[in-house]
Amino acid sequence: MSQPLSDAALDQLFRTARTYNAFTGEVSDETLHKLYDLLKFGPTEANTTPARIVFVKSEEAKAKLGPALSEGNYKKTMAAPAVAIVGYDMRFFDKLPVLFPHTDAKPWFEHRDEANLAWVAMRSSALQTAYLILAARSLGLDCGPMTGFDNAKVDEAFFAGTPIRSNILVNLGHGDPASIFPRSPRLPFDEACRIA
């Protein structure tokens, strides 16, 4: 039976975790494999798992990514030890015979129009991005997620000729505490929730 996590674990994942704007250190390929091996278990719609991730580490790959970044995100992204480009596969349903083997789920999606497929794929890949952030934090990494980039340029640079479209970028590394702003407020339960 599952047990509640310790306060220290909850702090690391949520309460004291922050979005960083500068990073130090390195992120090994082994750590990126561990990160994926955690995030892949998060639930998605009908186990579609549409996220496709490019981990950008090399100078060559960063040079391809740079022109797509907004001015405010350029320096911090170029300096990050690793950047996860989280995309979504518009043909995610091709994998369903393997990913959802207990029934034939491919027909649920394969004849939908492009806008509907994009909505399904983007929604579940956004969930997977959240799992990536939590997996990274659980492995001792800090994150800087962002959407301030030109999707078309990222798609051309990293996903050309494929059915994959970019969704979210996440800078990864060891966050520099000097790069964070004071924590912004959050809505209290009574303003954001109700129990019906």
mmCIF file of C-alpha atoms in Angstrom:
data_model
loop_
_atom_site.group_PDB
_atom_site.id
_atom_site.type_symbol
_atom_site.label_atom_id
_atom_site.label_comp_id
_atom_site.label_asym_id
_atom_site.label_seq_id
_atom_site.Cartn_x
_atom_site.Cartn_y
_atom_site.Cartn_z
ATOM 1 C CA MET A 1 0.000 0.000 0.000
ATOM 2 C CA SER A 2 1.253 3.506 -0.819
ATOM 3 C CA GLN A 3 2.444 5.675 2.032
ATOM 4 C CA PRO A 4 2.640 9.480 2.131
ATOM 5 C CA LEU A 5 6.018 10.910 1.157
ATOM 6 C CA SER A 6 8.170 12.575 3.770
ATOM 7 C CA ASP A 7 8.062 16.339 4.221
ATOM 8 C CA ALA A 8 11.587 16.504 2.787
ATOM 9 C CA ALA A 9 10.442 14.716 -0.379
ATOM 10 C CA LEU A 10 7.367 16.942 -0.707
ATOM 11 C CA ASP A 11 9.576 20.010 -0.292
ATOM 12 C CA GLN A 12 11.946 18.784 -3.028
ATOM 13 C CA LEU A 13 9.125 18.041 -5.443
ATOM 14 C CA PHE A 14 6.781 20.948 -4.691
ATOM 15 C CA ARG A 15 7.055 23.298 -1.730
ATOM 16 C CA THR A 16 10.631 24.548 -2.033
ATOM 17 C CA ALA A 17 11.172 23.577 -5.675
ATOM 18 C CA ARG A 18 11.465 26.585 -7.962
ATOM 19 C CA THR A 19 11.742 27.512 -11.619
ATOM 20 C CA TYR A 20 15.380 28.479 -12.192
ATOM 21 C CA ASN A 21 16.781 30.940 -14.704
ATOM 22 C CA ALA A 22 20.441 29.883 -14.456
ATOM 23 C CA PHE A 23 22.063 26.504 -14.005
ATOM 24 C CA THR A 24 25.420 24.978 -13.167
ATOM 25 C CA GLY A 25 26.846 21.487 -13.288
ATOM 26 C CA GLU A 26 26.346 18.741 -15.804
ATOM 27 C CA VAL A 27 23.519 16.368 -16.660
ATOM 28 C CA SER A 28 24.837 12.961 -17.652
ATOM 29 C CA ASP A 29 23.282 10.773 -20.323
ATOM 30 C CA GLU A 30 22.750 8.187 -17.584
ATOM 31 C CA THR A 31 20.688 10.693 -15.594
ATOM 32 C CA LEU A 32 18.571 11.479 -18.659
ATOM 33 C CA HIS A 33 17.882 7.757 -19.095
ATOM 34 C CA LYS A 34 16.858 7.531 -15.421
ATOM 35 C CA LEU A 35 14.657 10.597 -15.827
ATOM 36 C CA TYR A 36 12.801 9.056 -18.770
ATOM 37 C CA ASP A 37 12.509 5.712 -16.994
ATOM 38 C CA LEU A 38 10.559 7.523 -14.260
ATOM 39 C CA LEU A 39 8.401 9.890 -16.312
ATOM 40 C CA LYS A 40 7.250 7.160 -18.714
ATOM 41 C CA PHE A 41 5.077 5.650 -15.982
ATOM 42 C CA GLY A 42 2.852 8.720 -15.585
ATOM 43 C CA PRO A 43 -0.702 8.203 -16.888
ATOM 44 C CA THR A 44 -1.882 9.602 -20.217
ATOM 45 C CA GLU A 45 -5.133 9.248 -22.156
ATOM 46 C CA ALA A 46 -5.491 5.554 -23.103
ATOM 47 C CA ASN A 47 -1.741 5.234 -22.451
ATOM 48 C CA THR A 48 -1.109 7.133 -25.673
ATOM 49 C CA THR A 49 2.183 8.539 -24.296
ATOM 50 C CA PRO A 50 2.593 10.925 -27.255
ATOM 51 C CA ALA A 51 5.610 12.820 -25.873
ATOM 52 C CA ARG A 52 8.786 12.559 -27.913
ATOM 53 C CA ILE A 53 11.783 14.199 -26.287
ATOM 54 C CA VAL A 54 15.031 15.530 -27.664
ATOM 55 C CA PHE A 55 17.593 16.209 -24.935
ATOM 56 C CA VAL A 56 19.786 19.003 -26.270
ATOM 57 C CA LYS A 57 23.288 18.975 -24.800
ATOM 58 C CA SER A 58 25.830 19.528 -27.575
ATOM 59 C CA GLU A 59 26.944 22.924 -28.821
ATOM 60 C CA GLU A 60 25.844 21.901 -32.320
ATOM 61 C CA ALA A 61 22.311 21.105 -31.145
ATOM 62 C CA LYS A 62 22.146 24.307 -29.071
ATOM 63 C CA ALA A 63 23.147 26.280 -32.163
ATOM 64 C CA LYS A 64 20.121 24.789 -33.939
ATOM 65 C CA LEU A 65 17.846 25.619 -31.002
ATOM 66 C CA GLY A 66 19.087 29.166 -30.414
ATOM 67 C CA PRO A 67 17.321 30.928 -33.327
ATOM 68 C CA ALA A 68 13.955 29.632 -32.096
ATOM 69 C CA LEU A 69 14.254 31.115 -28.606
ATOM 70 C CA SER A 70 12.689 34.359 -27.443
ATOM 71 C CA GLU A 71 15.146 37.043 -26.386
ATOM 72 C CA GLY A 72 14.376 36.521 -22.703
ATOM 73 C CA ASN A 73 15.001 32.777 -22.888
ATOM 74 C CA TYR A 74 18.098 32.736 -25.085
ATOM 75 C CA LYS A 75 20.989 33.156 -22.621
ATOM 76 C CA LYS A 76 19.624 30.873 -19.915
ATOM 77 C CA THR A 77 18.793 28.130 -22.395
ATOM 78 C CA MET A 78 22.142 28.280 -24.166
ATOM 79 C CA ALA A 79 23.891 28.031 -20.784
ATOM 80 C CA ALA A 80 21.761 25.177 -19.390
ATOM 81 C CA PRO A 81 23.565 21.822 -19.188
ATOM 82 C CA ALA A 82 20.622 20.136 -20.932
ATOM 83 C CA VAL A 83 17.372 21.246 -22.541
ATOM 84 C CA ALA A 84 14.450 18.890 -23.024
ATOM 85 C CA ILE A 85 12.421 19.631 -26.123
ATOM 86 C CA VAL A 86 9.131 17.913 -25.386
ATOM 87 C CA GLY A 87 7.166 17.318 -28.544
ATOM 88 C CA TYR A 88 4.079 15.306 -29.340
ATOM 89 C CA ASP A 89 3.691 12.665 -32.025
ATOM 90 C CA MET A 90 0.636 13.272 -34.205
ATOM 91 C CA ARG A 91 0.749 9.560 -35.133
ATOM 92 C CA PHE A 92 0.797 8.426 -31.496
ATOM 93 C CA PHE A 93 -2.006 5.983 -32.261
ATOM 94 C CA ASP A 94 0.373 3.829 -34.345
ATOM 95 C CA LYS A 95 1.956 2.683 -31.063
ATOM 96 C CA LEU A 96 -1.336 1.741 -29.393
ATOM 97 C CA PRO A 97 -1.255 -1.961 -30.358
ATOM 98 C CA VAL A 98 1.821 -2.157 -28.093
ATOM 99 C CA LEU A 99 0.894 0.478 -25.511
ATOM 100 C CA PHE A 100 -2.788 -0.448 -25.064
ATOM 101 C CA PRO A 101 -2.771 -4.203 -25.840
ATOM 102 C CA HIS A 102 -5.950 -5.246 -24.038
ATOM 103 C CA THR A 103 -8.188 -3.725 -26.725
ATOM 104 C CA ASP A 104 -7.883 -2.287 -30.231
ATOM 105 C CA ALA A 105 -7.652 1.416 -29.393
ATOM 106 C CA LYS A 106 -6.028 2.603 -32.621
ATOM 107 C CA PRO A 107 -9.425 3.172 -34.348
ATOM 108 C CA TRP A 108 -10.411 5.496 -31.491
ATOM 109 C CA PHE A 109 -7.950 8.048 -32.852
ATOM 110 C CA GLU A 110 -6.688 7.290 -36.361
ATOM 111 C CA HIS A 111 -9.637 8.803 -38.242
ATOM 112 C CA ARG A 112 -9.996 11.974 -36.179
ATOM 113 C CA ASP A 113 -9.292 15.313 -37.793
ATOM 114 C CA GLU A 114 -5.917 16.947 -37.252
ATOM 115 C CA ALA A 115 -7.151 19.552 -34.772
ATOM 116 C CA ASN A 116 -8.698 16.881 -32.545
ATOM 117 C CA LEU A 117 -5.573 14.709 -32.714
ATOM 118 C CA ALA A 118 -3.390 17.696 -31.867
ATOM 119 C CA TRP A 119 -5.544 18.446 -28.822
ATOM 120 C CA VAL A 120 -5.253 14.847 -27.552
ATOM 121 C CA ALA A 121 -1.511 14.704 -28.211
ATOM 122 C CA MET A 122 -0.755 18.125 -26.747
ATOM 123 C CA ARG A 123 -2.815 17.489 -23.620
ATOM 124 C CA SER A 124 -1.090 14.198 -22.806
ATOM 125 C CA SER A 125 2.380 15.467 -23.743
ATOM 126 C CA ALA A 126 1.809 18.406 -21.368
ATOM 127 C CA LEU A 127 1.050 15.862 -18.640
ATOM 128 C CA GLN A 128 4.254 14.065 -19.558
ATOM 129 C CA THR A 129 6.162 17.347 -19.291
ATOM 130 C CA ALA A 130 4.896 17.710 -15.731
ATOM 131 C CA TYR A 131 6.067 14.158 -15.011
ATOM 132 C CA LEU A 132 9.448 15.081 -16.498
ATOM 133 C CA ILE A 133 9.742 18.021 -14.112
ATOM 134 C CA LEU A 134 8.848 15.885 -11.098
ATOM 135 C CA ALA A 135 11.178 13.082 -12.229
ATOM 136 C CA ALA A 136 14.021 15.590 -12.686
ATOM 137 C CA ARG A 137 13.423 17.058 -9.237
ATOM 138 C CA SER A 138 13.305 13.592 -7.690
ATOM 139 C CA LEU A 139 16.753 12.904 -9.218
ATOM 140 C CA GLY A 140 18.203 16.094 -7.737
ATOM 141 C CA LEU A 141 17.923 18.294 -10.823
ATOM 142 C CA ASP A 142 16.305 21.692 -11.099
ATOM 143 C CA CYS A 143 14.110 22.808 -13.981
ATOM 144 C CA GLY A 144 13.194 25.846 -16.007
ATOM 145 C CA PRO A 145 10.139 25.061 -18.158
ATOM 146 C CA MET A 146 9.152 27.550 -20.856
ATOM 147 C CA THR A 147 6.989 28.105 -23.881
ATOM 148 C CA GLY A 148 8.735 31.270 -25.096
ATOM 149 C CA PHE A 149 10.039 29.935 -28.396
ATOM 150 C CA ASP A 150 9.070 29.659 -32.041
ATOM 151 C CA ASN A 151 7.499 26.219 -32.445
ATOM 152 C CA ALA A 152 7.821 26.231 -36.223
ATOM 153 C CA LYS A 153 11.581 26.860 -36.007
ATOM 154 C CA VAL A 154 12.045 24.107 -33.410
ATOM 155 C CA ASP A 155 9.993 21.713 -35.502
ATOM 156 C CA GLU A 156 12.066 22.480 -38.597
ATOM 157 C CA ALA A 157 15.352 22.112 -36.722
ATOM 158 C CA PHE A 158 14.560 18.943 -34.760
ATOM 159 C CA PHE A 159 11.451 17.239 -36.156
ATOM 160 C CA ALA A 160 11.521 17.936 -39.899
ATOM 161 C CA GLY A 161 10.000 15.123 -41.933
ATOM 162 C CA THR A 162 8.290 13.585 -38.916
ATOM 163 C CA PRO A 163 4.763 13.860 -37.467
ATOM 164 C CA ILE A 164 6.225 15.338 -34.246
ATOM 165 C CA ARG A 165 5.488 18.899 -33.135
ATOM 166 C CA SER A 166 7.169 20.796 -30.309
ATOM 167 C CA ASN A 167 5.216 21.680 -27.183
ATOM 168 C CA ILE A 168 7.371 22.769 -24.217
ATOM 169 C CA LEU A 169 11.061 23.283 -23.439
ATOM 170 C CA VAL A 170 12.560 22.441 -20.045
ATOM 171 C CA ASN A 171 16.040 23.601 -19.051
ATOM 172 C CA LEU A 172 17.731 21.069 -16.765
ATOM 173 C CA GLY A 173 20.688 21.297 -14.400
ATOM 174 C CA HIS A 174 21.543 22.449 -10.912
ATOM 175 C CA GLY A 175 19.766 25.730 -10.343
ATOM 176 C CA ASP A 176 21.573 28.858 -9.243
ATOM 177 C CA PRO A 177 19.591 30.253 -6.279
ATOM 178 C CA ALA A 178 20.582 33.798 -7.306
ATOM 179 C CA SER A 179 18.578 33.365 -10.527
ATOM 180 C CA ILE A 180 15.149 32.976 -8.954
ATOM 181 C CA PHE A 181 12.604 35.625 -8.133
ATOM 182 C CA PRO A 182 10.630 35.689 -4.888
ATOM 183 C CA ARG A 183 7.966 32.997 -5.069
ATOM 184 C CA SER A 184 4.817 34.288 -6.707
ATOM 185 C CA PRO A 185 1.539 33.840 -4.847
ATOM 186 C CA ARG A 186 -0.734 30.881 -5.413
ATOM 187 C CA LEU A 187 -4.500 30.854 -5.117
ATOM 188 C CA PRO A 188 -5.886 29.430 -1.861
ATOM 189 C CA PHE A 189 -8.043 26.318 -1.961
ATOM 190 C CA ASP A 190 -11.321 28.259 -1.686
ATOM 191 C CA GLU A 191 -10.527 30.376 -4.760
ATOM 192 C CA ALA A 192 -9.301 27.518 -6.949
ATOM 193 C CA CYS A 193 -11.341 24.551 -5.786
ATOM 194 C CA ARG A 194 -14.720 23.431 -4.588
ATOM 195 C CA ILE A 195 -15.921 20.139 -3.244
ATOM 196 C CA ALA A 196 -19.179 19.059 -4.865
#
